[in-house]
Short mmCIF file of C-alpha atoms and ligand atoms in Angstrom, two decimals:
data_model
loop_
_atom_site.label_atom_id
_atom_site.label_comp_id
_atom_site.label_asym_id
_atom_site.label_seq_id
_atom_site.Cartn_x
_atom_site.Cartn_y
_atom_site.Cartn_z
CA MET A 20 22.15 16.76 -9.67
CA ARG A 21 23.43 15.58 -5.70
CA MET A 22 20.08 14.82 -3.89
CA THR A 23 19.49 12.79 -0.83
CA VAL A 24 16.46 10.57 0.17
CA ILE A 25 15.83 10.65 3.87
CA GLY A 26 13.85 7.58 4.81
CA THR A 27 14.23 4.13 3.01
CA GLY A 28 11.13 2.44 3.47
CA TYR A 29 9.17 1.01 0.40
CA LEU A 30 8.72 4.43 -1.27
CA GLY A 31 11.76 6.05 -0.15
CA ALA A 32 14.44 2.93 -1.36
CA VAL A 33 12.33 2.90 -4.58
CA HIS A 34 12.22 6.65 -5.24
CA ALA A 35 15.99 6.87 -4.39
CA ALA A 36 16.68 3.97 -7.13
CA CYS A 37 14.97 5.25 -9.65
CA LEU A 38 16.35 8.76 -9.03
CA ALA A 39 20.00 7.19 -9.45
CA HIS A 40 18.81 5.17 -12.54
CA ILE A 41 17.56 8.27 -14.12
CA GLY A 42 20.93 9.61 -13.82
CA HIS A 43 21.36 11.66 -10.24
CA ASN A 44 23.88 11.12 -7.60
CA VAL A 45 21.77 10.10 -4.65
CA LEU A 46 22.64 9.42 -0.99
CA GLY A 47 20.16 7.51 0.80
CA ILE A 48 19.81 8.30 4.81
CA ASP A 49 18.16 5.87 7.11
CA ALA A 50 18.30 5.80 10.77
CA ASP A 51 18.36 2.25 11.04
CA PRO A 52 22.19 1.23 10.41
CA ALA A 53 20.53 -2.57 9.33
CA ARG A 54 18.42 -1.41 6.57
CA ALA A 55 20.74 1.59 5.47
CA GLY A 56 23.67 -1.16 5.35
CA THR A 57 21.87 -3.68 3.47
CA LEU A 58 20.74 -1.02 0.74
CA ALA A 59 24.13 -0.09 0.45
CA HIS A 60 25.17 -3.61 -0.51
CA GLY A 61 22.79 -3.73 -2.92
CA ILE A 62 20.61 -5.94 -1.30
CA ALA A 63 16.43 -4.90 -1.00
CA PRO A 64 14.95 -5.24 2.58
CA PHE A 65 11.63 -5.88 0.96
CA TYR A 66 10.15 -7.69 -1.64
CA GLU A 67 8.75 -5.85 -4.78
CA PRO A 68 9.21 -6.74 -8.21
CA GLY A 69 12.44 -5.34 -10.26
CA PHE A 70 13.43 -3.39 -7.42
CA ASP A 71 16.30 -5.70 -6.45
CA GLU A 72 17.99 -5.16 -9.98
CA LEU A 73 17.30 -1.67 -10.18
CA LEU A 74 19.08 -1.07 -6.74
CA THR A 75 22.13 -3.45 -7.40
CA ARG A 76 22.42 -1.63 -10.73
CA ALA A 77 22.34 1.87 -9.00
CA VAL A 78 24.69 0.65 -6.02
CA ARG A 79 27.48 -0.53 -8.73
CA SER A 80 27.32 2.28 -10.62
CA GLY A 81 28.38 4.42 -7.74
CA LYS A 82 25.29 6.51 -8.30
CA LEU A 83 23.49 5.52 -4.96
CA ARG A 84 24.72 5.29 -1.64
CA PHE A 85 23.31 4.87 1.67
CA SER A 86 24.33 6.41 5.21
CA THR A 87 22.82 6.97 8.81
CA SER A 88 24.62 10.42 9.27
CA MET A 89 22.22 13.41 8.83
CA ALA A 90 25.79 15.16 8.66
CA ASP A 91 26.34 13.38 5.50
CA ALA A 92 23.19 14.32 4.20
CA ALA A 93 23.36 18.44 5.07
CA ALA A 94 26.74 18.05 3.06
CA PHE A 95 26.13 16.15 -0.14
CA ALA A 96 23.29 17.77 -1.61
CA ASP A 97 21.39 20.26 -2.58
CA VAL A 98 18.29 18.72 -2.88
CA HIS A 99 16.60 16.66 0.04
CA PHE A 100 13.64 14.39 -0.26
CA VAL A 101 11.95 13.38 2.99
CA CYS A 102 9.91 9.95 2.48
CA VAL A 103 9.72 8.95 6.11
CA GLY A 104 6.18 7.56 7.09
CA THR A 105 3.29 9.52 8.72
CA PRO A 106 1.53 6.48 10.25
CA GLN A 107 -1.80 7.01 12.21
CA LEU A 108 -1.30 8.68 15.75
CA PRO A 109 -1.92 6.05 18.31
CA GLY A 110 -5.51 6.63 19.72
CA SER A 111 -6.47 9.10 17.30
CA GLU A 112 -7.41 9.26 13.58
CA ALA A 113 -4.82 11.81 12.83
CA ALA A 114 -1.70 11.83 10.75
CA ASP A 115 1.74 11.34 13.04
CA LEU A 116 3.84 13.92 11.51
CA THR A 117 6.82 12.90 14.42
CA GLY A 118 8.73 11.42 11.98
CA ILE A 119 9.08 14.39 9.60
CA HIS A 120 9.75 17.17 12.26
CA ALA A 121 12.41 14.64 13.88
CA VAL A 122 14.12 14.70 10.01
CA LEU A 123 13.91 18.09 9.68
CA GLU A 124 15.03 19.29 13.39
CA ASP A 125 18.00 16.84 12.35
CA LEU A 126 18.86 18.29 9.21
CA LEU A 127 18.15 22.26 8.72
CA PRO A 128 20.64 23.16 11.51
CA ARG A 129 23.39 21.28 9.96
CA LEU A 130 22.99 22.65 6.63
CA THR A 131 25.74 24.83 4.88
CA ARG A 132 24.23 26.08 1.95
CA ASP A 133 20.90 26.69 0.01
CA CYS A 134 18.44 23.73 -0.62
CA LEU A 135 15.42 22.76 -1.59
CA VAL A 136 13.68 20.19 0.79
CA VAL A 137 10.81 18.17 -0.92
CA GLY A 138 8.33 15.88 0.87
CA LYS A 139 6.92 13.05 -0.82
CA SER A 140 4.72 11.44 2.11
CA THR A 141 0.97 11.98 2.39
CA VAL A 142 0.43 15.02 5.09
CA PRO A 143 -2.39 16.80 6.44
CA VAL A 144 -3.05 19.82 3.98
CA GLY A 145 -1.37 22.71 5.43
CA THR A 146 1.65 20.74 6.55
CA THR A 147 4.27 22.42 3.76
CA ARG A 148 3.49 25.87 4.88
CA ALA A 149 4.09 24.62 8.47
CA ILE A 150 7.51 22.90 7.52
CA ALA A 151 8.60 26.33 5.72
CA ARG A 152 8.05 28.53 8.64
CA LYS A 153 9.72 25.78 10.57
CA ALA A 154 12.81 25.49 7.89
CA ALA A 155 13.24 29.56 8.20
CA ARG A 156 13.58 29.36 11.78
CA LEU A 157 15.74 26.42 12.01
CA ALA A 158 18.14 26.86 9.06
CA PRO A 159 21.72 28.72 10.07
CA PRO A 160 21.54 32.41 9.39
CA GLY A 161 22.28 33.12 5.76
CA VAL A 162 20.99 29.71 4.24
CA LEU A 163 17.89 30.00 2.22
CA VAL A 164 15.65 26.65 2.30
CA GLU A 165 12.76 26.50 0.25
CA VAL A 166 10.11 23.55 0.53
CA ALA A 167 8.01 21.64 -1.83
CA TRP A 168 5.86 18.82 -2.19
CA ASN A 169 5.70 16.09 -4.58
CA PRO A 170 2.99 13.48 -3.63
CA GLU A 171 3.70 10.08 -4.59
CA PHE A 172 1.16 7.61 -6.19
CA LEU A 173 3.14 4.52 -6.52
CA ARG A 174 1.85 1.30 -5.37
CA GLU A 175 3.31 -1.40 -3.62
CA GLY A 176 4.23 -4.40 -6.31
CA MET A 177 4.11 -1.78 -9.16
CA ALA A 178 6.61 0.48 -7.37
CA VAL A 179 8.98 0.43 -10.00
CA GLN A 180 7.25 0.62 -13.02
CA ASP A 181 5.01 3.29 -11.09
CA THR A 182 8.18 5.91 -10.27
CA LEU A 183 9.76 5.54 -13.87
CA SER A 184 6.43 5.41 -15.77
CA PRO A 185 4.13 7.77 -13.54
CA ASP A 186 0.61 8.52 -14.96
CA ARG A 187 1.71 12.17 -13.24
CA LEU A 188 4.13 14.45 -11.72
CA VAL A 189 2.69 16.58 -9.24
CA VAL A 190 4.79 19.25 -7.55
CA GLY A 191 3.42 21.65 -4.83
CA VAL A 192 5.73 24.93 -5.17
CA MET A 193 6.21 28.16 -3.40
CA SER A 194 8.59 29.61 -6.03
CA ASP A 195 9.36 29.37 -10.00
CA ARG A 196 12.91 28.51 -8.90
CA SER A 197 11.60 25.47 -6.68
CA ASP A 198 9.32 24.42 -9.84
CA ALA A 199 12.67 24.43 -12.21
CA VAL A 200 14.72 22.62 -9.72
CA LEU A 201 11.87 19.77 -9.64
CA ARG A 202 11.42 19.74 -13.60
CA SER A 203 15.21 19.24 -13.99
CA ILE A 204 15.02 16.53 -11.79
CA TYR A 205 12.06 14.74 -13.58
CA GLN A 206 13.22 15.82 -16.98
CA PRO A 207 13.91 12.39 -18.07
CA LEU A 208 10.09 11.53 -17.35
CA LEU A 209 9.22 14.79 -18.66
CA ASP A 210 10.68 13.78 -21.80
CA GLN A 211 8.74 10.16 -22.29
CA GLY A 212 5.76 12.75 -22.03
CA THR A 213 4.62 12.22 -18.17
CA PRO A 214 2.33 15.34 -17.76
CA PHE A 215 3.39 17.49 -14.88
CA ILE A 216 1.36 19.57 -12.80
CA SER A 217 2.77 21.90 -10.95
CA THR A 218 0.56 24.30 -8.40
CA ASP A 219 0.55 25.32 -5.17
CA VAL A 220 1.51 23.19 -2.00
CA ASN A 221 -2.02 22.89 -0.40
CA THR A 222 -3.47 21.65 -3.75
CA ALA A 223 -0.72 19.09 -4.11
CA GLU A 224 -1.03 17.71 -0.34
CA LEU A 225 -5.02 17.25 -1.36
CA VAL A 226 -4.25 15.25 -4.84
CA LYS A 227 -2.70 13.23 -2.69
CA VAL A 228 -5.34 12.35 -0.28
CA SER A 229 -7.82 12.64 -2.60
CA ALA A 230 -6.42 10.39 -4.80
CA ASN A 231 -6.42 7.68 -2.10
CA ALA A 232 -9.89 8.77 -0.80
CA PHE A 233 -11.34 8.28 -3.81
CA LEU A 234 -10.02 5.13 -4.56
CA ALA A 235 -11.12 3.68 -1.23
CA THR A 236 -14.79 5.19 -2.16
CA LYS A 237 -14.80 3.07 -5.40
CA ILE A 238 -13.60 -0.14 -3.45
CA SER A 239 -16.40 0.43 -0.89
CA PHE A 240 -19.09 1.26 -3.46
CA ILE A 241 -18.18 -1.93 -5.26
CA ASN A 242 -18.14 -3.98 -2.13
CA ALA A 243 -21.87 -2.31 -1.25
CA MET A 244 -23.16 -3.12 -4.68
CA SER A 245 -21.72 -6.85 -3.95
CA ASP A 246 -24.00 -6.66 -1.07
CA VAL A 247 -26.86 -5.99 -2.87
CA CYS A 248 -26.18 -8.93 -5.72
CA GLU A 249 -25.86 -11.60 -3.18
CA VAL A 250 -29.35 -10.65 -1.60
CA VAL A 251 -30.73 -10.80 -5.37
CA GLY A 252 -28.81 -13.60 -6.49
CA GLY A 253 -26.73 -11.24 -8.73
CA ASP A 254 -22.45 -11.52 -9.98
CA ILE A 255 -20.52 -8.70 -8.79
CA SER A 256 -18.02 -9.79 -11.31
CA THR A 257 -20.15 -9.49 -14.35
CA LEU A 258 -21.47 -6.01 -12.84
CA SER A 259 -17.77 -4.59 -12.28
CA GLU A 260 -17.03 -5.66 -15.59
CA ALA A 261 -19.71 -3.92 -17.26
CA LEU A 262 -19.67 -0.79 -15.37
CA GLY A 263 -15.84 -0.78 -15.87
CA TYR A 264 -16.43 -0.03 -19.81
CA ASP A 265 -18.14 3.16 -19.31
CA ARG A 266 -14.94 5.18 -19.70
CA ARG A 267 -16.26 7.60 -17.25
CA ILE A 268 -16.57 4.73 -14.48
CA GLY A 269 -13.07 2.50 -15.66
CA ARG A 270 -12.89 -0.73 -14.59
CA GLY A 271 -9.94 0.02 -12.03
CA TYR A 272 -10.50 -0.36 -8.35
CA LEU A 273 -13.77 -1.99 -9.13
CA SER A 274 -12.58 -5.55 -7.59
CA ALA A 275 -15.10 -6.71 -4.96
CA GLY A 276 -14.18 -8.71 -2.13
CA LEU A 277 -12.25 -8.51 1.29
CA GLY A 278 -11.59 -4.95 1.01
CA PHE A 279 -8.66 -3.11 1.04
CA GLY A 280 -5.76 -2.75 3.46
CA GLY A 281 -2.15 -1.91 3.44
CA SER A 282 -0.45 1.34 5.03
CA CYS A 283 -2.13 4.10 3.03
CA LEU A 284 -5.76 3.87 2.03
CA ALA A 285 -7.41 3.50 5.73
CA LYS A 286 -4.93 5.64 7.19
CA ASP A 287 -5.07 8.15 4.83
CA ILE A 288 -9.01 8.58 4.59
CA ARG A 289 -8.61 8.57 8.85
CA ALA A 290 -6.25 11.45 8.89
CA PHE A 291 -8.24 13.38 5.98
CA VAL A 292 -11.40 13.25 8.35
CA ALA A 293 -9.21 14.34 11.20
CA ARG A 294 -8.19 17.35 9.25
CA ALA A 295 -11.10 18.42 7.51
CA GLU A 296 -12.85 18.54 10.67
CA GLU A 297 -10.14 20.82 12.42
CA LEU A 298 -10.71 22.68 9.32
CA GLY A 299 -14.29 23.10 9.60
CA ALA A 300 -15.28 21.28 6.15
CA GLY A 301 -15.88 17.73 8.56
CA ALA A 302 -19.66 17.58 7.47
CA SER A 303 -18.07 17.63 3.70
CA MET A 304 -16.00 14.22 4.03
CA SER A 305 -18.08 12.31 6.83
CA PHE A 306 -18.98 9.72 4.23
CA LEU A 307 -15.16 8.70 4.15
CA ARG A 308 -16.00 7.42 7.35
CA GLU A 309 -18.69 5.07 6.21
CA VAL A 310 -16.16 4.11 3.65
CA ASP A 311 -13.68 3.16 6.28
CA LEU A 312 -16.34 1.22 8.58
CA TYR A 313 -17.77 -0.61 5.59
CA ASN A 314 -14.31 -2.09 4.70
CA LEU A 315 -13.76 -2.81 7.89
CA ARG A 316 -17.11 -4.98 7.87
CA ARG A 317 -16.04 -6.82 4.95
CA ARG A 318 -13.57 -8.66 7.12
CA ARG A 319 -16.36 -9.70 9.55
CA GLN A 320 -18.64 -10.70 6.93
CA THR A 321 -15.83 -13.02 5.68
CA VAL A 322 -15.02 -14.43 8.82
CA GLU A 323 -19.04 -15.09 9.21
CA ILE A 324 -19.07 -16.77 5.90
CA ALA A 325 -16.11 -18.77 6.97
CA ARG A 326 -17.68 -19.91 10.29
CA ASP A 327 -20.82 -20.89 8.28
CA LEU A 328 -19.26 -23.12 6.31
CA ALA A 329 -17.51 -24.41 9.31
CA GLY A 330 -20.63 -25.65 10.58
CA GLY A 331 -21.91 -22.47 12.64
CA THR A 332 -18.43 -22.81 14.67
CA PHE A 333 -14.86 -22.78 14.62
CA THR A 334 -14.22 -25.00 17.39
CA ARG A 335 -12.21 -28.07 16.38
CA ARG A 336 -12.06 -26.89 13.02
CA ASN A 337 -9.21 -26.53 10.60
CA VAL A 338 -9.16 -23.62 8.45
CA ALA A 339 -6.64 -22.99 5.51
CA VAL A 340 -5.64 -19.50 4.87
CA LEU A 341 -4.32 -18.58 1.20
CA GLY A 342 -2.75 -15.21 1.66
CA ALA A 343 -1.21 -12.96 4.34
CA ALA A 344 0.10 -10.01 2.04
CA PHE A 345 -2.39 -7.17 2.02
CA LYS A 346 -2.23 -7.62 -1.87
CA PRO A 347 -0.22 -9.97 -4.23
CA GLY A 348 3.13 -8.72 -5.28
CA THR A 349 4.22 -7.71 -2.10
CA ASP A 350 5.38 -9.03 1.48
CA ASP A 351 3.80 -6.32 3.41
CA VAL A 352 1.45 -7.09 6.13
CA ARG A 353 0.55 -3.64 7.22
CA ASP A 354 -3.01 -3.51 7.57
CA SER A 355 -3.61 -6.69 6.03
CA PRO A 356 -7.54 -7.96 5.69
CA ALA A 357 -6.03 -11.28 5.20
CA LEU A 358 -4.10 -11.51 8.13
CA ASP A 359 -6.42 -9.76 10.08
CA VAL A 360 -9.42 -12.37 9.30
CA ALA A 361 -7.13 -15.18 9.64
CA ALA A 362 -6.53 -13.53 13.15
CA ALA A 363 -10.06 -13.55 14.00
CA VAL A 364 -10.98 -17.17 12.75
CA HIS A 365 -7.89 -17.91 14.99
CA ARG A 366 -9.22 -16.37 17.89
CA GLN A 367 -12.69 -18.06 17.61
CA GLY A 368 -10.83 -21.14 18.13
CA ALA A 369 -10.14 -22.65 14.80
CA CYS A 370 -6.80 -24.20 14.39
CA VAL A 371 -5.05 -21.55 11.31
CA ARG A 372 -2.84 -22.71 8.79
CA VAL A 373 -1.35 -19.51 6.94
CA HIS A 374 0.52 -19.84 3.41
CA ASP A 375 1.57 -16.99 1.87
CA PRO A 376 4.36 -16.95 -1.53
CA ARG A 377 6.07 -13.68 -0.11
CA ALA A 378 4.97 -12.66 3.27
CA THR A 379 5.42 -15.13 5.63
CA GLU A 380 8.06 -13.71 7.49
CA ASN A 381 6.49 -10.48 8.00
CA ALA A 382 3.33 -12.37 8.68
CA ARG A 383 4.74 -14.45 11.51
CA ALA A 384 6.15 -11.33 13.48
CA ALA A 385 3.14 -9.16 13.39
CA MET A 386 1.06 -12.38 14.08
CA PRO A 387 3.48 -15.37 15.93
CA SER A 388 -0.06 -17.45 17.11
CA LEU A 389 -0.79 -18.62 13.82
CA ASP A 390 0.80 -21.39 12.16
CA TYR A 391 2.80 -20.74 8.81
CA LEU A 392 3.31 -23.49 5.71
CA PRO A 393 5.88 -23.53 3.26
CA SER A 394 3.24 -24.70 0.54
CA ALA A 395 -0.57 -23.79 -0.28
CA GLU A 396 -1.00 -27.72 -0.28
CA GLN A 397 0.55 -28.18 2.94
CA ALA A 398 -1.62 -25.32 4.17
CA CYS A 399 -4.81 -27.18 3.27
CA GLU A 400 -3.84 -30.80 4.50
CA ARG A 401 -7.14 -32.00 6.44
CA ALA A 402 -8.95 -28.21 6.02
CA ASP A 403 -12.63 -28.02 7.07
CA VAL A 404 -12.46 -24.29 5.24
CA VAL A 405 -9.73 -22.88 2.91
CA MET A 406 -10.03 -19.32 2.92
CA HIS A 407 -8.44 -17.52 -0.01
CA LEU A 408 -7.87 -14.26 0.98
CA THR A 409 -5.12 -12.78 -1.26
CA GLU A 410 -5.12 -13.26 -5.24
CA TRP A 411 -1.83 -14.40 -5.33
CA GLN A 412 -1.60 -15.94 -9.19
CA GLN A 413 -0.60 -19.31 -7.91
CA TYR A 414 -3.81 -19.55 -5.95
CA ARG A 415 -5.70 -19.00 -8.81
CA ASP A 416 -3.80 -22.01 -10.46
CA LEU A 417 -4.56 -24.39 -8.13
CA ASP A 418 -6.00 -27.68 -9.52
CA PRO A 419 -9.38 -27.75 -7.27
CA ALA A 420 -9.08 -31.69 -7.88
CA ALA A 421 -5.95 -32.25 -6.44
CA LEU A 422 -6.28 -30.12 -3.51
CA GLY A 423 -10.03 -32.02 -2.61
CA THR A 424 -7.96 -35.12 -1.87
CA ILE A 425 -5.76 -33.22 0.62
CA VAL A 426 -8.75 -31.26 2.43
CA ARG A 427 -11.17 -32.81 5.10
CA ARG A 428 -13.96 -30.74 3.58
CA ARG A 429 -14.57 -29.31 0.37
CA ARG A 430 -15.44 -25.75 1.47
CA ILE A 431 -13.75 -22.79 0.29
CA VAL A 432 -14.18 -18.89 0.82
CA ASP A 433 -13.16 -16.73 -2.28
CA GLY A 434 -12.54 -13.70 -0.26
CA ARG A 435 -11.16 -11.62 -3.80
CA ASN A 436 -13.48 -13.50 -6.39
CA VAL A 437 -11.10 -14.34 -8.66
CA LEU A 438 -11.41 -18.28 -8.70
CA PRO A 439 -13.19 -20.00 -11.72
CA PRO A 440 -16.41 -21.00 -9.62
CA SER A 441 -17.16 -23.59 -12.56
CA ARG A 442 -14.11 -25.38 -12.01
CA TRP A 443 -14.28 -25.43 -8.24
CA LEU A 444 -18.01 -26.24 -8.36
CA ALA A 445 -17.23 -28.92 -10.87
CA ALA A 446 -14.50 -30.81 -8.51
CA GLY A 447 -17.31 -30.91 -5.84
CA TRP A 448 -16.37 -27.90 -3.57
CA THR A 449 -19.01 -25.51 -2.07
CA VAL A 450 -17.79 -22.14 -2.90
CA ARG A 451 -18.83 -18.83 -1.11
CA THR A 452 -17.74 -15.39 -2.46
CA LEU A 453 -18.77 -11.74 -1.27
CA GLY A 454 -20.85 -11.22 -3.96
CA ARG A 455 -21.86 -14.24 -6.06
CA ALA A 456 -24.53 -16.57 -5.13
CA LEU A 457 -22.89 -20.08 -6.04
CA ARG A 458 -23.76 -22.52 -3.69
C1 UGA B 503 -2.13 3.00 -2.72
C2 UGA B 503 -2.59 3.55 -4.19
O1 UGA B 503 -2.90 3.16 -4.79
C3 UGA B 503 -1.40 4.59 -4.19
O2 UGA B 503 -1.43 5.26 -5.55
C4 UGA B 503 -0.87 5.62 -3.55
O3 UGA B 503 0.93 5.77 -3.24
C5 UGA B 503 -0.50 4.23 -1.89
O4 UGA B 503 -1.63 3.72 -1.76
C6 UGA B 503 0.26 5.26 -1.23
O5 UGA B 503 -0.23 6.32 -0.55
O6 UGA B 503 1.40 5.12 -0.50
P1 UGA B 503 -1.12 0.54 -2.29
O7 UGA B 503 -1.43 0.47 -1.04
O8 UGA B 503 0.03 -0.02 -2.42
O9 UGA B 503 -1.39 1.84 -2.99
O10 UGA B 503 -2.33 -0.30 -2.81
P2 UGA B 503 -2.99 -0.46 -3.93
O11 UGA B 503 -2.92 -1.52 -5.41
O12 UGA B 503 -3.49 0.76 -4.25
O13 UGA B 503 -4.38 -1.47 -3.05
C7 UGA B 503 -4.77 -1.28 -1.92
C8 UGA B 503 -5.80 -2.22 -1.39
O14 UGA B 503 -7.11 -2.02 -2.24
C9 UGA B 503 -5.24 -3.38 -1.20
O15 UGA B 503 -5.56 -4.17 -0.37
C10 UGA B 503 -6.33 -3.95 -2.45
O16 UGA B 503 -6.44 -5.36 -2.05
C11 UGA B 503 -7.16 -3.54 -2.43
N1 UGA B 503 -8.21 -3.25 -3.74
C12 UGA B 503 -7.76 -2.86 -4.86
C13 UGA B 503 -9.42 -4.06 -3.66
O17 UGA B 503 -10.18 -4.52 -2.83
N2 UGA B 503 -10.17 -4.02 -4.81
C14 UGA B 503 -9.71 -3.01 -6.08
O18 UGA B 503 -10.51 -3.28 -6.73
C15 UGA B 503 -8.67 -2.96 -5.90
#
């Protein structure tokens, strides 16, 4: 089948390459010529494990091409996946749908034959129906445009695996024909036994946002429990492990620490609360505000712990920050808790030296006032406090005895609760965590 993927960010680029991988002819469209050009050469514009190889293979096979031209898109395909971002509106909690509407206004009048437009971004419930009305208005006479919503659940860092072996596929459709088209697109995944849930468009939109809202709630829940653990001298890691064995609860998203970041969870729960309020259901979702506020409080708590370790002030203190990406496995620093904390420590007077194995370039662009070092050891030279903020495997493997000879003082905040405390304590470090009393 011939299809386009419009918007080639982390989501769209991976989706496009995966569609080509399962046999479709795909045209990726991006307004940014540099991005489209890079992708067309089979070069990934961001770090995502496994994506480079998949992209190169798909481009070489001729099944995946890229363009900046919406006229090319309209002429090429019968199915158009819209994967542009829906960020938070400046000065508001609601989602900014400008990108989606701009794509439709550009694409729809150019269509020359019937097609299916499939949205994949997280959108406020009700958006698909509004888009369908718009499509009927903007499509040329005689051209029938159907609209469906097929939310994406991929995680950055696991994007290829999550796309090719998803836990489930969810489609919100307005006709049996749209259902049939989407089933045939995903047939290779259905053949693997992937559950396929076909529903109305409002439910499909809600599945996406409620999944993210639930994950965010789980994280803030376990973080709140970690506060109680600290007060009573308990151990949050053991608590999470024990809870996780309960199949009704599960171990996922119960890792306590600095909290969630990235481009999705916080933005989505804010937009969801805003939409629920518009719909008169604000009271039902108001607890999500608490989930969000509590999550942000974790960042302040982490700064306070580090300041305490630094002797009550950051003035004339060297602080090493390990990790800048919003989580390991990605170079994405959007709403990164690590970078946010690093910036706060810097604002309070510390000399902050940051290391990240993948995200330095993006971090430097976002936060140029910090120093970036090519190795964890260099970042830690003469540090008064080390802050472990993104749990890359290489930090777990650090040798605390060796690192102890580099720093000025052996003091570390483990903002992700994954460093083996006994090794660090044995090497003479003072270790502070969020949720375990280890002094
Ligand atoms: C999230 C969802 O997991 C995806 O299903 C969804 O498709 C995506 O948002 C989206 O809407 O586009 P992602 O933002 O890539 O994916 O990241 P996650 O792996 O979910 O992690 C989110 C944040 O939660 C990270 O900052 C991570 O460090 C944090 N986290 C995760 C915790 O603090 N504790 C945990 O136990 C798990």
